[in-house]
């Protein structure tokens, strides 16, 4: 993967491919909507996550949060970009946008004007937006007095 000086300059194909490669691990027996995410951290490392559902429906979690929590749990601090793929029965037919809760979790660990959300159908067919575009006027760690958040 070639990393340039510009934050926008990274290997999107590799990030999208990591999400596509892991889609099979999605556990979605209830909705049958399978999602996979690959998050690129400032370190240059990529972490993956899938949606994991539960018989007690609200106990399930989205792919994006699983990927982000995985990265944070491994000592990572800041998100550079996330690629998301998914669809009914695991077939990627459309762009899969992140839900509102996942957007808020992303907000905690990035600069929203720089972090990129990549919604992909394939490594060559994708849409991208900054988190700020997807979550304007967001509530972040800076709003909480005395926070020790980074
Ligand atoms: N899902 C995700 O994993 N990410 C999203 O951003 C949207 C929804 C999952 C949750 C649930 O397992 C399934 O898709 C249907 O909502």
Tab-separated table of C-alpha atoms and ligand atoms in Angstrom:
chain	number	residue	atom	x	y	z
A	1	UNK	CA	0.000	0.000	0.000
A	2	UNK	CA	1.433	3.376	-0.973
A	3	UNK	CA	0.901	6.101	1.578
A	4	UNK	CA	1.291	9.647	0.358
A	5	UNK	CA	1.540	12.900	2.280
A	6	UNK	CA	-2.054	13.835	1.629
A	7	UNK	CA	-4.669	12.287	3.905
A	8	UNK	CA	-6.803	11.559	0.860
A	9	UNK	CA	-3.943	9.663	-0.730
A	10	UNK	CA	-4.229	6.038	0.321
A	11	UNK	CA	-5.039	2.740	-1.338
A	12	UNK	CA	-8.836	2.675	-1.494
A	13	UNK	CA	-8.857	-0.600	-3.400
A	14	UNK	CA	-6.948	-2.381	-0.630
A	15	UNK	CA	-9.341	-1.043	2.021
A	16	UNK	CA	-12.443	-1.997	0.025
A	17	UNK	CA	-10.974	-5.414	-0.787
A	18	UNK	CA	-10.360	-6.062	2.925
A	19	UNK	CA	-14.053	-5.371	3.592
A	20	UNK	CA	-15.193	-7.553	0.679
A	21	UNK	CA	-12.887	-10.423	1.699
A	22	UNK	CA	-14.385	-10.526	5.200
A	23	UNK	CA	-18.081	-10.244	4.251
A	24	UNK	CA	-18.512	-14.020	4.569
A	25	UNK	CA	-17.921	-13.731	8.306
A	26	UNK	CA	-21.034	-11.594	8.818
A	27	UNK	CA	-23.467	-13.280	11.206
A	28	UNK	CA	-26.912	-12.103	10.115
A	29	UNK	CA	-29.333	-15.035	10.364
A	30	UNK	CA	-32.248	-12.762	11.327
A	31	UNK	CA	-32.138	-9.839	8.905
A	32	UNK	CA	-30.103	-11.706	6.262
A	33	UNK	CA	-28.521	-8.321	5.577
A	34	UNK	CA	-24.774	-8.904	5.654
A	35	UNK	CA	-22.360	-6.015	6.222
A	36	UNK	CA	-18.580	-5.790	6.394
A	37	UNK	CA	-16.347	-2.838	7.230
A	38	UNK	CA	-12.604	-2.239	7.052
A	39	UNK	CA	-11.196	0.723	8.936
A	40	UNK	CA	-7.852	2.344	8.124
A	41	UNK	CA	-6.248	3.919	11.179
A	42	UNK	CA	-3.622	6.682	11.305
A	43	UNK	CA	-0.981	3.988	11.955
A	44	UNK	CA	-1.641	2.637	8.447
A	45	UNK	CA	-3.123	-0.587	9.822
A	46	UNK	CA	-6.461	-1.962	8.668
A	47	UNK	CA	-8.981	-3.638	11.008
A	48	UNK	CA	-12.105	-5.458	9.901
A	49	UNK	CA	-15.508	-6.065	11.432
A	50	UNK	CA	-18.848	-7.558	10.421
A	51	UNK	CA	-22.367	-7.229	11.742
A	52	UNK	CA	-23.087	-9.806	14.421
A	53	UNK	CA	-26.759	-10.334	15.191
A	54	UNK	CA	-28.376	-12.021	18.173
A	55	UNK	CA	-31.578	-13.916	18.965
A	56	UNK	CA	-32.253	-11.040	21.350
A	57	UNK	CA	-32.316	-8.569	18.456
A	58	UNK	CA	-31.027	-5.371	20.161
A	59	UNK	CA	-27.911	-7.219	21.344
A	60	UNK	CA	-26.579	-7.296	17.776
A	61	UNK	CA	-23.960	-4.865	16.507
A	62	UNK	CA	-23.126	-3.247	13.183
A	63	UNK	CA	-20.032	-4.050	11.136
A	64	UNK	CA	-18.627	-0.513	11.409
A	65	UNK	CA	-18.702	-0.418	15.188
A	66	UNK	CA	-17.205	-3.888	15.395
A	67	UNK	CA	-14.306	-2.801	13.167
A	68	UNK	CA	-13.746	0.451	15.079
A	69	UNK	CA	-13.917	-1.173	18.534
A	70	UNK	CA	-11.542	-3.859	17.306
A	71	UNK	CA	-9.033	-1.155	16.280
A	72	UNK	CA	-9.393	0.823	19.516
A	73	UNK	CA	-9.010	-2.383	21.530
A	74	UNK	CA	-5.718	-3.011	19.727
A	75	UNK	CA	-4.351	0.362	20.826
A	76	UNK	CA	-5.239	2.470	17.794
A	77	UNK	CA	-6.330	6.087	18.330
A	78	UNK	CA	-7.513	7.823	15.163
A	79	UNK	CA	-9.532	6.792	12.127
A	80	UNK	CA	-8.405	7.847	8.677
A	81	UNK	CA	-11.057	6.088	6.568
A	82	UNK	CA	-13.587	3.297	6.604
A	83	UNK	CA	-14.851	1.152	3.729
A	84	UNK	CA	-18.280	-0.460	3.993
A	85	UNK	CA	-19.866	-3.156	1.837
A	86	UNK	CA	-23.006	-5.201	2.247
A	87	UNK	CA	-26.420	-6.203	1.104
A	88	UNK	CA	-29.326	-8.605	1.462
A	89	UNK	CA	-28.184	-12.238	1.479
A	90	UNK	CA	-24.595	-11.062	1.305
A	91	UNK	CA	-24.981	-9.812	-2.257
A	92	UNK	CA	-23.490	-6.382	-2.836
A	93	UNK	CA	-25.988	-4.669	-5.119
A	94	UNK	CA	-25.963	-1.143	-3.742
A	95	UNK	CA	-23.874	1.275	-1.685
A	96	UNK	CA	-24.286	0.594	2.032
A	97	UNK	CA	-24.313	3.796	4.116
A	98	UNK	CA	-23.432	3.682	7.826
A	99	UNK	CA	-26.288	3.952	10.329
A	100	UNK	CA	-26.580	6.969	12.620
A	101	UNK	CA	-25.163	5.228	15.679
A	102	UNK	CA	-22.067	4.152	13.726
A	103	UNK	CA	-21.597	7.703	12.414
A	104	UNK	CA	-21.599	8.937	16.010
A	105	UNK	CA	-19.041	6.297	17.047
A	106	UNK	CA	-16.794	7.318	14.132
A	107	UNK	CA	-17.068	10.928	15.339
A	108	UNK	CA	-15.344	10.028	18.600
A	109	UNK	CA	-12.101	8.977	16.936
A	110	UNK	CA	-11.476	11.345	14.028
A	111	UNK	CA	-11.469	14.809	12.575
A	112	UNK	CA	-14.860	14.756	10.797
A	113	UNK	CA	-13.697	17.173	8.112
A	114	UNK	CA	-10.941	14.728	7.098
A	115	UNK	CA	-12.174	11.231	7.825
A	116	UNK	CA	-13.475	9.451	4.733
A	117	UNK	CA	-16.407	7.070	4.554
A	118	UNK	CA	-16.225	4.856	1.477
A	119	UNK	CA	-19.426	3.069	0.460
A	120	UNK	CA	-18.512	0.451	-2.095
A	121	UNK	CA	-20.121	-1.902	-4.567
A	122	UNK	CA	-16.712	-3.100	-5.763
A	123	UNK	CA	-13.087	-1.950	-5.655
A	124	UNK	CA	-13.748	0.300	-8.639
A	125	UNK	CA	-17.353	1.362	-7.986
A	126	UNK	CA	-17.705	3.367	-4.774
A	127	UNK	CA	-18.965	6.641	-3.302
A	128	UNK	CA	-17.065	8.561	-0.675
A	129	UNK	CA	-17.884	11.400	1.703
A	130	UNK	CA	-16.252	12.977	4.713
A	131	UNK	CA	-17.839	12.153	8.050
A	132	UNK	CA	-18.730	15.829	8.347
A	133	UNK	CA	-20.856	15.529	5.216
A	134	UNK	CA	-22.673	12.511	6.643
A	135	UNK	CA	-22.946	13.909	10.180
A	136	UNK	CA	-23.047	17.722	10.107
A	137	UNK	CA	-23.043	19.832	13.299
A	138	UNK	CA	-21.925	16.790	15.236
A	139	UNK	CA	-21.575	16.399	18.985
A	140	UNK	CA	-18.016	15.324	19.764
A	141	UNK	CA	-15.580	14.937	22.645
A	142	UNK	CA	-14.759	18.663	22.452
A	143	UNK	CA	-18.291	19.406	23.706
A	144	UNK	CA	-17.774	17.597	26.998
A	145	UNK	CA	-16.001	19.772	29.582
A	146	UNK	CA	-12.850	18.338	31.115
A	147	UNK	CA	-12.752	15.394	28.764
A	148	UNK	CA	-9.609	13.290	28.500
A	149	UNK	CA	-10.633	12.108	25.038
A	150	UNK	CA	-8.027	12.372	22.286
B	1	LIG	N1	-26.022	-2.889	9.707
B	1	LIG	C1	-24.672	-2.693	9.759
B	1	LIG	O1	-23.897	-3.609	10.076
B	1	LIG	N2	-24.204	-1.445	9.470
B	1	LIG	C2	-24.992	-0.395	9.153
B	1	LIG	O2	-24.511	0.733	9.122
B	1	LIG	C3	-26.396	-0.608	8.834
B	1	LIG	C4	-26.974	-1.869	9.397
B	1	LIG	C5	-26.531	-4.218	10.049
B	1	LIG	C6	-27.275	-4.282	11.351
B	1	LIG	C7	-28.159	-5.480	11.156
B	1	LIG	O3	-27.421	-6.639	11.517
B	1	LIG	C8	-28.398	-5.504	9.656
B	1	LIG	O4	-27.431	-4.660	9.070
B	1	LIG	C9	-29.787	-5.030	9.254
B	1	LIG	O5	-30.069	-3.807	9.830
